[in-house]
JSON list of C-alpha atoms in Angstrom, two decimals:
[
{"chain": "A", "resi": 201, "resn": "UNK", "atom": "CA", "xyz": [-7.53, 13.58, 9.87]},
{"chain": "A", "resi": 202, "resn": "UNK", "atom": "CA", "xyz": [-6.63, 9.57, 9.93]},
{"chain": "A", "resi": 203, "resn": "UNK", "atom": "CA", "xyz": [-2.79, 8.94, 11.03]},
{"chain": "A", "resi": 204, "resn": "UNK", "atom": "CA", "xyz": [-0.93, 6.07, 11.15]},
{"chain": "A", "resi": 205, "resn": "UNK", "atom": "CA", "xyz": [2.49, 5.64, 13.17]},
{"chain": "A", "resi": 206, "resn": "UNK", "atom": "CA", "xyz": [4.48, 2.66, 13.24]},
{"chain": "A", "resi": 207, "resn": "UNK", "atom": "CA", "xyz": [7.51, 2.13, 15.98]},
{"chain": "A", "resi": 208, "resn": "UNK", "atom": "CA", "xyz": [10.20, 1.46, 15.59]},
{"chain": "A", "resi": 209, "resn": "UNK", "atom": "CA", "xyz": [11.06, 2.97, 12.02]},
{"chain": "A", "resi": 210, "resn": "UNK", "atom": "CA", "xyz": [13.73, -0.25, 11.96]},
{"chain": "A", "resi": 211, "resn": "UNK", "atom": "CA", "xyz": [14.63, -3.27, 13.95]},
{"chain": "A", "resi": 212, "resn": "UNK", "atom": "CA", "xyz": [17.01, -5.50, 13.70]},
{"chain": "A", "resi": 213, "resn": "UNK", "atom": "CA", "xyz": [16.99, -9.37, 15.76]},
{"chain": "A", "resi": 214, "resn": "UNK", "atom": "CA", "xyz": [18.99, -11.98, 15.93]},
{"chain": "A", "resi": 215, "resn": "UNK", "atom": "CA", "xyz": [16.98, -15.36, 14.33]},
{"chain": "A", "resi": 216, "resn": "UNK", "atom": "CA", "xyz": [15.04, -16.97, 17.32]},
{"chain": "A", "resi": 217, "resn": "UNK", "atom": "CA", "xyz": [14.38, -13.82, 18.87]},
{"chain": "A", "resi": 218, "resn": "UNK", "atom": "CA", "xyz": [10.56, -12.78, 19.05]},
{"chain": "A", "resi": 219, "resn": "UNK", "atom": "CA", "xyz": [9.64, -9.03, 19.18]},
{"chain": "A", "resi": 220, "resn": "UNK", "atom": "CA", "xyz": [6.81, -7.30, 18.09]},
{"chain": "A", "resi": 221, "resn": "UNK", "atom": "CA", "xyz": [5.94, -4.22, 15.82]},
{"chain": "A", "resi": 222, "resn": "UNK", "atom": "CA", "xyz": [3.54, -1.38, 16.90]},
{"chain": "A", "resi": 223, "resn": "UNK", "atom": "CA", "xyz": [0.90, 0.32, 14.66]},
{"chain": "A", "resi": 224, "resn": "UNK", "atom": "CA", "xyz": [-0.57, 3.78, 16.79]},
{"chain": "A", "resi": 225, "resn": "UNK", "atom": "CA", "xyz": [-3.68, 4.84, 14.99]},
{"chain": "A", "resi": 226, "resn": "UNK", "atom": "CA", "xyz": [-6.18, 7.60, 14.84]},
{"chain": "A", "resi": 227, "resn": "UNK", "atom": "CA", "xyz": [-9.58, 6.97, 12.57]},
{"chain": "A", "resi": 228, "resn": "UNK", "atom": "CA", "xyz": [-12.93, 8.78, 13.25]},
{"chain": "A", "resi": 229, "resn": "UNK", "atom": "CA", "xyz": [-14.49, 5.32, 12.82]},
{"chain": "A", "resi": 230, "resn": "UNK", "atom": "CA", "xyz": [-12.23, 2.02, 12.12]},
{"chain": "A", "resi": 231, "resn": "UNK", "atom": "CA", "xyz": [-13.24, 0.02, 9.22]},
{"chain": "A", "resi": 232, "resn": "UNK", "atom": "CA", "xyz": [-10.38, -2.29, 8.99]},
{"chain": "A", "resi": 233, "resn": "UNK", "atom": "CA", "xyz": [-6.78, -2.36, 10.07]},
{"chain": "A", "resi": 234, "resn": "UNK", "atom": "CA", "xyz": [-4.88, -4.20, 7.85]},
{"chain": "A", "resi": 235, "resn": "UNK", "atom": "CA", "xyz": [-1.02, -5.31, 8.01]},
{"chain": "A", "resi": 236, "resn": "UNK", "atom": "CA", "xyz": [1.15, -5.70, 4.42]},
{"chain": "A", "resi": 237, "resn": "UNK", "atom": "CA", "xyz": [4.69, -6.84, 4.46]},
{"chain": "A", "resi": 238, "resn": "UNK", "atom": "CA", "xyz": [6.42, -5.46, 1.45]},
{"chain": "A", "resi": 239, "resn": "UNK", "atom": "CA", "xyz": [10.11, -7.10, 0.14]},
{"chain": "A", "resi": 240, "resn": "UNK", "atom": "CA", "xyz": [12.49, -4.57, -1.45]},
{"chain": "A", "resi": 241, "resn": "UNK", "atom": "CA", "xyz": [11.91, -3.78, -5.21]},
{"chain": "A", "resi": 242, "resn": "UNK", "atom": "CA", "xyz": [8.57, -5.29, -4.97]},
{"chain": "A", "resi": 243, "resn": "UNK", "atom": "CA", "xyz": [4.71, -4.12, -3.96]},
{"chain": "A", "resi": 244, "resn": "UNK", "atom": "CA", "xyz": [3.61, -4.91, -1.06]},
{"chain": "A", "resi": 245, "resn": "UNK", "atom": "CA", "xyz": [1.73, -8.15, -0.12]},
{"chain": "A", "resi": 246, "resn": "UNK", "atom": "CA", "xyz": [-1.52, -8.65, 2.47]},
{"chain": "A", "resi": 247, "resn": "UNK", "atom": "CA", "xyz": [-1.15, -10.53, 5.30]},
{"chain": "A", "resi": 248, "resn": "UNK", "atom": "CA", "xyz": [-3.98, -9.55, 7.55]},
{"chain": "A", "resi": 249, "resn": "UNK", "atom": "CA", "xyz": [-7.57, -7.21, 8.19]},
{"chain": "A", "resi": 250, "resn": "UNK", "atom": "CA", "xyz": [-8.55, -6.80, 12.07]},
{"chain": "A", "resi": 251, "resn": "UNK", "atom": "CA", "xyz": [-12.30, -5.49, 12.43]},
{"chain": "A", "resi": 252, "resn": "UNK", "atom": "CA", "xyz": [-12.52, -5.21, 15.98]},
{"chain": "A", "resi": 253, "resn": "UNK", "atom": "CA", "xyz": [-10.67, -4.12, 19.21]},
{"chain": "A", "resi": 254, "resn": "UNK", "atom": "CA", "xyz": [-9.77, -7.49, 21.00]},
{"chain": "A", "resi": 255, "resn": "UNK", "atom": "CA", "xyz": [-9.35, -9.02, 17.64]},
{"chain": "A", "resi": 256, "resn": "UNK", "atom": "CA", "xyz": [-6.51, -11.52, 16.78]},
{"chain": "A", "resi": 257, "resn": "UNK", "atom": "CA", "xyz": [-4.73, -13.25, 13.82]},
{"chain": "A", "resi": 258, "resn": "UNK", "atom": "CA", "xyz": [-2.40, -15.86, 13.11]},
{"chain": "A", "resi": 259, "resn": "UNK", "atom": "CA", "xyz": [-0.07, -16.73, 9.84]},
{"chain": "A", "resi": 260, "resn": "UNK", "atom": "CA", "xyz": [2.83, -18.94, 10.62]},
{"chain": "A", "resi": 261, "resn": "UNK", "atom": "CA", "xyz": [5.34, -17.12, 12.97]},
{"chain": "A", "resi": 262, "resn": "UNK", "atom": "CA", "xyz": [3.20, -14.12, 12.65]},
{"chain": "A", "resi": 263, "resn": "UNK", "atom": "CA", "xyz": [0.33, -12.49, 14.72]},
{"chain": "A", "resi": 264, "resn": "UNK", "atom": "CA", "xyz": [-1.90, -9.42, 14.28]},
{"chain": "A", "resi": 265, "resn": "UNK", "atom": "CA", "xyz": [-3.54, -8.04, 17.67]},
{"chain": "A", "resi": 266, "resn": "UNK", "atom": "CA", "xyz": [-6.12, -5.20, 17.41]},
{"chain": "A", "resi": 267, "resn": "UNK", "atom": "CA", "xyz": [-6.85, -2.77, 20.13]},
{"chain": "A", "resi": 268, "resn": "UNK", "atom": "CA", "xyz": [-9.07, 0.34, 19.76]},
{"chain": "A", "resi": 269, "resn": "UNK", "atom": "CA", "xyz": [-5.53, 2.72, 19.52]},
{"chain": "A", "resi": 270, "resn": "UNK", "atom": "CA", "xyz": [-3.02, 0.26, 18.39]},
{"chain": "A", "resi": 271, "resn": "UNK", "atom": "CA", "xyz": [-2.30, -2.80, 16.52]},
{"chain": "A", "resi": 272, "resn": "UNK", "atom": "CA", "xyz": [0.60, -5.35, 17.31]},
{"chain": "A", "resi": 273, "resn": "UNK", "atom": "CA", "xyz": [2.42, -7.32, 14.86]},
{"chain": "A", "resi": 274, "resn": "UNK", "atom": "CA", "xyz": [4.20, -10.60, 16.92]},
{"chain": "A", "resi": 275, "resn": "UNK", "atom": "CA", "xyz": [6.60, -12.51, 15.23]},
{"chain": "A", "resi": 276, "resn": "UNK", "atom": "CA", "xyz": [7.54, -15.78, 17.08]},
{"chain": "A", "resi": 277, "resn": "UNK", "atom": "CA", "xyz": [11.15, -16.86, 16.69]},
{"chain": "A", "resi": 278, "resn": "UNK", "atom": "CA", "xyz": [11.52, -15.03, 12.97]},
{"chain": "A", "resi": 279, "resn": "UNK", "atom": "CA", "xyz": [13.76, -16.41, 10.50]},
{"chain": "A", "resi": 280, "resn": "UNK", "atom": "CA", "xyz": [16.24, -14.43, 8.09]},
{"chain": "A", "resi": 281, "resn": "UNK", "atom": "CA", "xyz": [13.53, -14.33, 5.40]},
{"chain": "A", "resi": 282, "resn": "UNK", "atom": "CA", "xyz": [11.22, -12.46, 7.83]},
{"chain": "A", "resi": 283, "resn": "UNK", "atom": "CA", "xyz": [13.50, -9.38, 6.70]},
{"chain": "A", "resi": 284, "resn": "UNK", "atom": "CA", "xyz": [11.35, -7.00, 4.89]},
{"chain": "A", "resi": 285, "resn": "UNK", "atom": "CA", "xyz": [9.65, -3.80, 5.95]},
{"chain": "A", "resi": 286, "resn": "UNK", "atom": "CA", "xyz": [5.84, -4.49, 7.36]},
{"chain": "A", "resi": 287, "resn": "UNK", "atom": "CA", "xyz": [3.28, -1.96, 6.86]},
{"chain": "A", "resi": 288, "resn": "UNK", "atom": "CA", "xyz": [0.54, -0.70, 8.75]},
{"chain": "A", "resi": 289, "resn": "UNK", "atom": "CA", "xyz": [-3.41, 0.52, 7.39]},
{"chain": "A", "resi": 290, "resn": "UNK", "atom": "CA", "xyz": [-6.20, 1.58, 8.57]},
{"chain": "A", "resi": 291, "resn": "UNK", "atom": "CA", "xyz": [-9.78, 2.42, 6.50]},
{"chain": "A", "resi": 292, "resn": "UNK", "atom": "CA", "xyz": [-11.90, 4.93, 7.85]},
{"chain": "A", "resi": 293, "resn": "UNK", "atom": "CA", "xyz": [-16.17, 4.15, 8.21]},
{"chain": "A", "resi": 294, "resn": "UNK", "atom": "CA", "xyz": [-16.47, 7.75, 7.00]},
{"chain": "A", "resi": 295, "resn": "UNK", "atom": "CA", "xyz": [-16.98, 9.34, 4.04]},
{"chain": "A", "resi": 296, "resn": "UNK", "atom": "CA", "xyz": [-18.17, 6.52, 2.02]},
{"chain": "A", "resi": 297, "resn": "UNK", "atom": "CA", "xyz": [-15.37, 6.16, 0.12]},
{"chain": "A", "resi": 298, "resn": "UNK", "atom": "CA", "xyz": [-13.22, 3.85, 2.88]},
{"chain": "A", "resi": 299, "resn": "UNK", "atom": "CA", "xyz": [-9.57, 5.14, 1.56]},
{"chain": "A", "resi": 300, "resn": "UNK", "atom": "CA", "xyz": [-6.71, 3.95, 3.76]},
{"chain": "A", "resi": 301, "resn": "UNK", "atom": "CA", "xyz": [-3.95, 5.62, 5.66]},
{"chain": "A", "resi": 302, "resn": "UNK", "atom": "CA", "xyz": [-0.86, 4.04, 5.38]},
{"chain": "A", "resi": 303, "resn": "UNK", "atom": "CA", "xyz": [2.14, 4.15, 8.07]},
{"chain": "A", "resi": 304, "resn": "UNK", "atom": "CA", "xyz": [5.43, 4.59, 7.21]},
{"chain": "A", "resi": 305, "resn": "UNK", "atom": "CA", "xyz": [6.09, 1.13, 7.72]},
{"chain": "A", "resi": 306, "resn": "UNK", "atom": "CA", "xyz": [8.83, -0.97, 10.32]},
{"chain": "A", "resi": 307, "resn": "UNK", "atom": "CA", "xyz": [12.12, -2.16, 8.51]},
{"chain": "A", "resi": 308, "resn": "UNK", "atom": "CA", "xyz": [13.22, -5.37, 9.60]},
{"chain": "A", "resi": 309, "resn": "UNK", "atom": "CA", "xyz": [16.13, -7.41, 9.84]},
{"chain": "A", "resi": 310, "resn": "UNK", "atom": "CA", "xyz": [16.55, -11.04, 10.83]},
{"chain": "A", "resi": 311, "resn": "UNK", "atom": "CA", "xyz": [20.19, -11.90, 11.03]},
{"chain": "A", "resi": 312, "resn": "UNK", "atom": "CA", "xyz": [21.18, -15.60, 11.02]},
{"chain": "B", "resi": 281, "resn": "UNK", "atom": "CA", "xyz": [-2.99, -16.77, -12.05]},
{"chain": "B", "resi": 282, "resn": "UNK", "atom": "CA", "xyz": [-0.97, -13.75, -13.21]},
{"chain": "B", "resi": 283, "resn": "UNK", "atom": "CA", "xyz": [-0.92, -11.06, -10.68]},
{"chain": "B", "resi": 284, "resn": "UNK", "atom": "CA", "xyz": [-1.08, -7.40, -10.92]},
{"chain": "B", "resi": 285, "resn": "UNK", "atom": "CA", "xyz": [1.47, -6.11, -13.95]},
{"chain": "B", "resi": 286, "resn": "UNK", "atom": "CA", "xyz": [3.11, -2.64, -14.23]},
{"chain": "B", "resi": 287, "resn": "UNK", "atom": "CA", "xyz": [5.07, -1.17, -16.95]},
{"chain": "B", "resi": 288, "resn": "UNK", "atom": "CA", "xyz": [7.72, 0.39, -17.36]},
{"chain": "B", "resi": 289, "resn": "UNK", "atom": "CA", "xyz": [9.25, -0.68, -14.06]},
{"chain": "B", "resi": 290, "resn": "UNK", "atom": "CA", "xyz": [11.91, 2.23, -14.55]},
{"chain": "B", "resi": 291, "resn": "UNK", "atom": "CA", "xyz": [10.86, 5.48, -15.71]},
{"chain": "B", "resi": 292, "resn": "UNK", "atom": "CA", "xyz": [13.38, 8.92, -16.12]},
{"chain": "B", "resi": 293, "resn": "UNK", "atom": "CA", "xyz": [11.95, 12.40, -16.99]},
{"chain": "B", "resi": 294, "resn": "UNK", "atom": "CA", "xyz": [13.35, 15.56, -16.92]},
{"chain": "B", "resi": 295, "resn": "UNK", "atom": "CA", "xyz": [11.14, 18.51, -14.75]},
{"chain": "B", "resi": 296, "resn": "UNK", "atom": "CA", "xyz": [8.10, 19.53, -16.83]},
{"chain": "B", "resi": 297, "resn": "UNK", "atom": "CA", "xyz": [7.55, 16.53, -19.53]},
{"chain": "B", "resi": 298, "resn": "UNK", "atom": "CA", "xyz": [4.83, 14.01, -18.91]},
{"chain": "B", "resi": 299, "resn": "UNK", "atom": "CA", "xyz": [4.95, 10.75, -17.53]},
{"chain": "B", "resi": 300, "resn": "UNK", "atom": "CA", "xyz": [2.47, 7.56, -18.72]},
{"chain": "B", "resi": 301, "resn": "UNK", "atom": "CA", "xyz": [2.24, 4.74, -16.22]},
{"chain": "B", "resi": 302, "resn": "UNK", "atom": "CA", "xyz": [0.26, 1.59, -17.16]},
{"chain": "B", "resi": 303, "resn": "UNK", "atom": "CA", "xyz": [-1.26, -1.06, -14.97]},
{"chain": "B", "resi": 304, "resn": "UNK", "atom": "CA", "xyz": [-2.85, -3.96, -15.43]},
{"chain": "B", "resi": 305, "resn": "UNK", "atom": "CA", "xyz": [-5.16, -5.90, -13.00]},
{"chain": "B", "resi": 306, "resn": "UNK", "atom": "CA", "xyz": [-5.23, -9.76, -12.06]},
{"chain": "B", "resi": 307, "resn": "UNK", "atom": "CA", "xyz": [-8.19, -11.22, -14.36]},
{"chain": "B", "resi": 308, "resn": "UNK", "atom": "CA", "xyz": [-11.69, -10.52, -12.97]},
{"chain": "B", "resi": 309, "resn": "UNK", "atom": "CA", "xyz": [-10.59, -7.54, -10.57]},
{"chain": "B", "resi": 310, "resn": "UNK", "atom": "CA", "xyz": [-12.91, -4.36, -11.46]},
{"chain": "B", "resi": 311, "resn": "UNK", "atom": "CA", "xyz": [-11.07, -2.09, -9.39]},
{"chain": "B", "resi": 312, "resn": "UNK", "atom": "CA", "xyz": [-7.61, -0.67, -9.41]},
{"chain": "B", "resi": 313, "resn": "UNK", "atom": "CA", "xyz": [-5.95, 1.95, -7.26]},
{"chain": "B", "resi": 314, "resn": "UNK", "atom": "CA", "xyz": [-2.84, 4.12, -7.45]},
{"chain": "B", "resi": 315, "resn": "UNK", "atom": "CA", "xyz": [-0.58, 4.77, -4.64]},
{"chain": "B", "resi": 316, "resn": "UNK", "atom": "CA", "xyz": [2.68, 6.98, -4.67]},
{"chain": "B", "resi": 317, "resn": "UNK", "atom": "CA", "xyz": [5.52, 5.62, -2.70]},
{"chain": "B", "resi": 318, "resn": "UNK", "atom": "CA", "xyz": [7.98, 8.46, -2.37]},
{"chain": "B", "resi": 319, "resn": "UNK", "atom": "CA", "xyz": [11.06, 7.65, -0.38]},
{"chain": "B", "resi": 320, "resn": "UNK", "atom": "CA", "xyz": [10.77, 7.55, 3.43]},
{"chain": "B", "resi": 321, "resn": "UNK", "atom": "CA", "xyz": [7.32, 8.65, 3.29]},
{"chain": "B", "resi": 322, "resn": "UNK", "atom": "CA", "xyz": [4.30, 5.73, 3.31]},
{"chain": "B", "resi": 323, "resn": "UNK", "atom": "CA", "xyz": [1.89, 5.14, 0.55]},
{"chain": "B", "resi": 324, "resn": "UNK", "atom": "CA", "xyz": [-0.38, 7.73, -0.52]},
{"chain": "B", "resi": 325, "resn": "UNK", "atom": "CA", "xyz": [-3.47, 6.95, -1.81]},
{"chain": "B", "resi": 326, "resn": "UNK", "atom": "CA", "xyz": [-3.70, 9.03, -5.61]},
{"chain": "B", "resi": 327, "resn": "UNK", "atom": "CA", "xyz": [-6.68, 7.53, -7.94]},
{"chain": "B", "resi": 328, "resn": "UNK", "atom": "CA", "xyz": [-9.17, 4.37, -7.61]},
{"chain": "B", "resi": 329, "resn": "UNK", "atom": "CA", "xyz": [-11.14, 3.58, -10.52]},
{"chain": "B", "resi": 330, "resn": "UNK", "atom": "CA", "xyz": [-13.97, 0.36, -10.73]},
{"chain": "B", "resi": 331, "resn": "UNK", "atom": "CA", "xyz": [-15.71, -0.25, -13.81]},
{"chain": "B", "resi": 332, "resn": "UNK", "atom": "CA", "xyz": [-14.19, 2.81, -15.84]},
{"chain": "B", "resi": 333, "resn": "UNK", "atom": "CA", "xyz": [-15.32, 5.42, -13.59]},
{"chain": "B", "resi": 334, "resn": "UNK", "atom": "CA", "xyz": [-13.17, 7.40, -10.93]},
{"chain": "B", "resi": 335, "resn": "UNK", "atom": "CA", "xyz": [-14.18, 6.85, -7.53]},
{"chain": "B", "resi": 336, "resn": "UNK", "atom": "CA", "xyz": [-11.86, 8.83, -5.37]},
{"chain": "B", "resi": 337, "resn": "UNK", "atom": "CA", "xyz": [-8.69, 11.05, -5.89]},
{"chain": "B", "resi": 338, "resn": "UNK", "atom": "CA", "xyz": [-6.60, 11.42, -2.62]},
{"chain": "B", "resi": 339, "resn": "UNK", "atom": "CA", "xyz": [-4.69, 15.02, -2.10]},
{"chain": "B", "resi": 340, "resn": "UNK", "atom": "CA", "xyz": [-2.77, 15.19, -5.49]},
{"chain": "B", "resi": 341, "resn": "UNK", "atom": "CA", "xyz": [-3.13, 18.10, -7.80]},
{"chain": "B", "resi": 342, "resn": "UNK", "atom": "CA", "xyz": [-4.85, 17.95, -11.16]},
{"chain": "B", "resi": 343, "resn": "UNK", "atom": "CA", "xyz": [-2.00, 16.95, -13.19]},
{"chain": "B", "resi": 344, "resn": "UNK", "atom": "CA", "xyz": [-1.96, 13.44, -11.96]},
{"chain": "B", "resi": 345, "resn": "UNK", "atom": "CA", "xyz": [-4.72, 11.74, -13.88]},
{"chain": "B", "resi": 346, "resn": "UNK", "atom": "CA", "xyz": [-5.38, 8.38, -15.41]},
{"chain": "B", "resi": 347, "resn": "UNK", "atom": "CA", "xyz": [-8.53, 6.49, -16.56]},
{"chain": "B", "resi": 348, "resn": "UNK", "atom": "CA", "xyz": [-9.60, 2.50, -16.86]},
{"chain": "B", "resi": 349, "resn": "UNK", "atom": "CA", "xyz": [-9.89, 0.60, -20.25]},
{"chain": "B", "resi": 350, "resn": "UNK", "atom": "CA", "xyz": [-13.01, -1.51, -20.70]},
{"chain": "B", "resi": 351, "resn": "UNK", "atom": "CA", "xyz": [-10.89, -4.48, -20.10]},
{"chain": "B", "resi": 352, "resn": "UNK", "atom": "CA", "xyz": [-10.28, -2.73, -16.39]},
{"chain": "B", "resi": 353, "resn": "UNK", "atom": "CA", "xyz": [-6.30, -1.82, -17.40]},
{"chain": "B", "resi": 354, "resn": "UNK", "atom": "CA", "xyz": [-5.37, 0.99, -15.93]},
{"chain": "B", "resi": 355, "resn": "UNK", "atom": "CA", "xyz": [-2.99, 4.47, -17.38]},
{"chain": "B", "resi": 356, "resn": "UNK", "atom": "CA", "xyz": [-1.58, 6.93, -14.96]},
{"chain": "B", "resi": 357, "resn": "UNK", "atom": "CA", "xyz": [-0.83, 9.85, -16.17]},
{"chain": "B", "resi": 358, "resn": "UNK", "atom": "CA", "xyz": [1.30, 12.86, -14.32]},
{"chain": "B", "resi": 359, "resn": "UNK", "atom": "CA", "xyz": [2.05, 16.07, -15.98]},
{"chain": "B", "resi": 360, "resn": "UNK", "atom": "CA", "xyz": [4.80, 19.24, -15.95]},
{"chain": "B", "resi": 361, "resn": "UNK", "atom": "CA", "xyz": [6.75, 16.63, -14.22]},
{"chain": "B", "resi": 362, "resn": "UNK", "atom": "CA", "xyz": [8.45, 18.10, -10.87]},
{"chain": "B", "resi": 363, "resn": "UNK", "atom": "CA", "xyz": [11.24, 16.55, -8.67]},
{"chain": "B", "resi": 364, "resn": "UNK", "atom": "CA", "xyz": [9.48, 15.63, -5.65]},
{"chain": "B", "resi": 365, "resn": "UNK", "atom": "CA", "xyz": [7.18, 13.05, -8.12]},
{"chain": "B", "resi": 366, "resn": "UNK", "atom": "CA", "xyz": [9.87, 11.40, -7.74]},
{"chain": "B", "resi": 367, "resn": "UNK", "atom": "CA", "xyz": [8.53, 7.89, -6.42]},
{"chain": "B", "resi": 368, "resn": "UNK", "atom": "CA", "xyz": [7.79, 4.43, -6.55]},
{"chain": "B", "resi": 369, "resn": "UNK", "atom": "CA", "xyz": [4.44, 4.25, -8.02]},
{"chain": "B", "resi": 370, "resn": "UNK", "atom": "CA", "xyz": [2.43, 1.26, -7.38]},
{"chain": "B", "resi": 371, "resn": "UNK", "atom": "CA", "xyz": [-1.00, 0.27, -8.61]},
{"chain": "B", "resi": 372, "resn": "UNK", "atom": "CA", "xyz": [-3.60, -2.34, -7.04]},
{"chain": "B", "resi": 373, "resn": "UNK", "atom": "CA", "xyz": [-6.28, -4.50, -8.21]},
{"chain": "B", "resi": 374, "resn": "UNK", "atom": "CA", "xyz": [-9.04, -5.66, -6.13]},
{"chain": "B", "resi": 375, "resn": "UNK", "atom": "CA", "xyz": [-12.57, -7.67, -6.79]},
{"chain": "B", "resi": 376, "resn": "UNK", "atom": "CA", "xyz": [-15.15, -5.67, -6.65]},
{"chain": "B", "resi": 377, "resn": "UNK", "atom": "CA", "xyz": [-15.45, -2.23, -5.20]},
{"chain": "B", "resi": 378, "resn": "UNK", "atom": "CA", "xyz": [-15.57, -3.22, -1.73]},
{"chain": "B", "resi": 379, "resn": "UNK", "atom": "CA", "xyz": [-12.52, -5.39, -1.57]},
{"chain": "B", "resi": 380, "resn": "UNK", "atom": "CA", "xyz": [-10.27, -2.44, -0.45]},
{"chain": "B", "resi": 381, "resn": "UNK", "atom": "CA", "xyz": [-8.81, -4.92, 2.23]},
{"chain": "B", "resi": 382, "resn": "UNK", "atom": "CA", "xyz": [-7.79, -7.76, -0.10]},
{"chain": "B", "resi": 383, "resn": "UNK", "atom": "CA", "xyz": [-5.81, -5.26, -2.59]},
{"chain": "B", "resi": 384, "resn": "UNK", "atom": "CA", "xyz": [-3.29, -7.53, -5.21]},
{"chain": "B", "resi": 385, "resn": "UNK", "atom": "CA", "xyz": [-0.43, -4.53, -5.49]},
{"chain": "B", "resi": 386, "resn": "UNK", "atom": "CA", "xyz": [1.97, -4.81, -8.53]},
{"chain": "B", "resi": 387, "resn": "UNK", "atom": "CA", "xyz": [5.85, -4.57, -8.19]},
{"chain": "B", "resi": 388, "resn": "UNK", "atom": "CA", "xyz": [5.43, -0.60, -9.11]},
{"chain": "B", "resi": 389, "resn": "UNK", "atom": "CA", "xyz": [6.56, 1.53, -11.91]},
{"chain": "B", "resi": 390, "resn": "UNK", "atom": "CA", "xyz": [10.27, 3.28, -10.19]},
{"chain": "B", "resi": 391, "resn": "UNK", "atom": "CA", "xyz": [9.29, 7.41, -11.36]},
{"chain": "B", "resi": 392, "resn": "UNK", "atom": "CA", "xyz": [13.06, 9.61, -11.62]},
{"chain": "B", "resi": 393, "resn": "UNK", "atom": "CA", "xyz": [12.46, 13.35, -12.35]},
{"chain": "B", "resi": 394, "resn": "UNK", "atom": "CA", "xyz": [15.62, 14.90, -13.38]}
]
């Protein structure tokens, strides 16, 4: 069975300071990865896909890092509207039908 | 470009009625998924349809159904209504079949079972 885990459930940082979110995963074959960052009240919204182990991504103060247990999620000096809960995915090769797991996500806080 | 709509954004029920949950996808997208978000728990894959046919169900028991228009809109549908449905239900458009990784999700349709 595919699992996700994401650490920590919630962080909070001060604006300026970088940190980065964890995405543990176990997949009999890895598809994609994929990262979401979802606001309160609202769906959530794609920011990245990693393939491969070794595998990097960039979006402003953001960065996606792939290995073959875990993905990263940097964020560089985040600003207050960086506060939202980021998600974690990963598709399976198997089974044809390539349905994600989803973590339970990282709530987090930027305070001014 | 309108994205992905959802109505009714707020939905109460009482245990045991049914529950009708429409989506609709951005323009062009063939495919559209339904997750349940239940509180403190992440998203769990439900139904995926692409060109009117069902494609997958995830772990869900029979009473949670839906079906795609010709125009690719989307109905869920979840019967004899119990508590834990409870749960933000969100729905997802993509292009194509095998665009799972560049899903459009909606705001979601808030599910209260009282």
């Amino acid at each position: 069975e595919d699992q996700v885990t994401q650490s920590p459930e919630a962080l909070r940082l001060q604006e300026g300071e970088s940190s980065s979110l964890n995405c543990s995963y176990t997949v009999s074959g890895l598809r994609g990865l994929f990262w979401y960052r979802q606001d309160p009240g609202k769906g959530p919204e794609f920011l990245f896909t990693l393939y491969s182990a070794g595998e990097e991504k960039e979006k402003e103060r953001l960065k996606a890092t792939l290995t073959k247990k875990e993905s990263f999620l940097h964020i560089t000096a985040p600003k207050p509207e960086d506060s939202a809960t980021y998600l974690c995915a990963v598709q399976p090769t198997s089974g044809g039908s390539y349905i994600p797991t989803f973590g339970r996500g990282t709530s987090l806080i930027v305070h001014p | 470009e309108a994205g992905v709509t959802q109505s009714p954004t707020h939905l109460i029920k009482t245990r045991g009625q049914q529950a009708t949950l429409r989506c609709s996808p951005i323009s062009g997208h063939t495919s559209v998924y339904w997750y349940q978000q239940a509180l403190g728990l992440g998203l769990q894959f439900l139904l995926w349809y692409d060109e009117g046919e069902e494609r997958n169900r995830g772990n869900f028991p029979p009473r949670f159904s839906g079906r795609q228009f010709p125009n690719y809109s989307s109905e869920l549908n979840v019967n004899a209504l119990e508590l834990e449905d409870s749960a933000l239900y969100l729905c997802a458009s993509s292009l194509g079949a095998v665009k799972w990784e560049t899903q459009y999700f909606g705001p979601g349709t808030r599910l209260l079972v009282l």
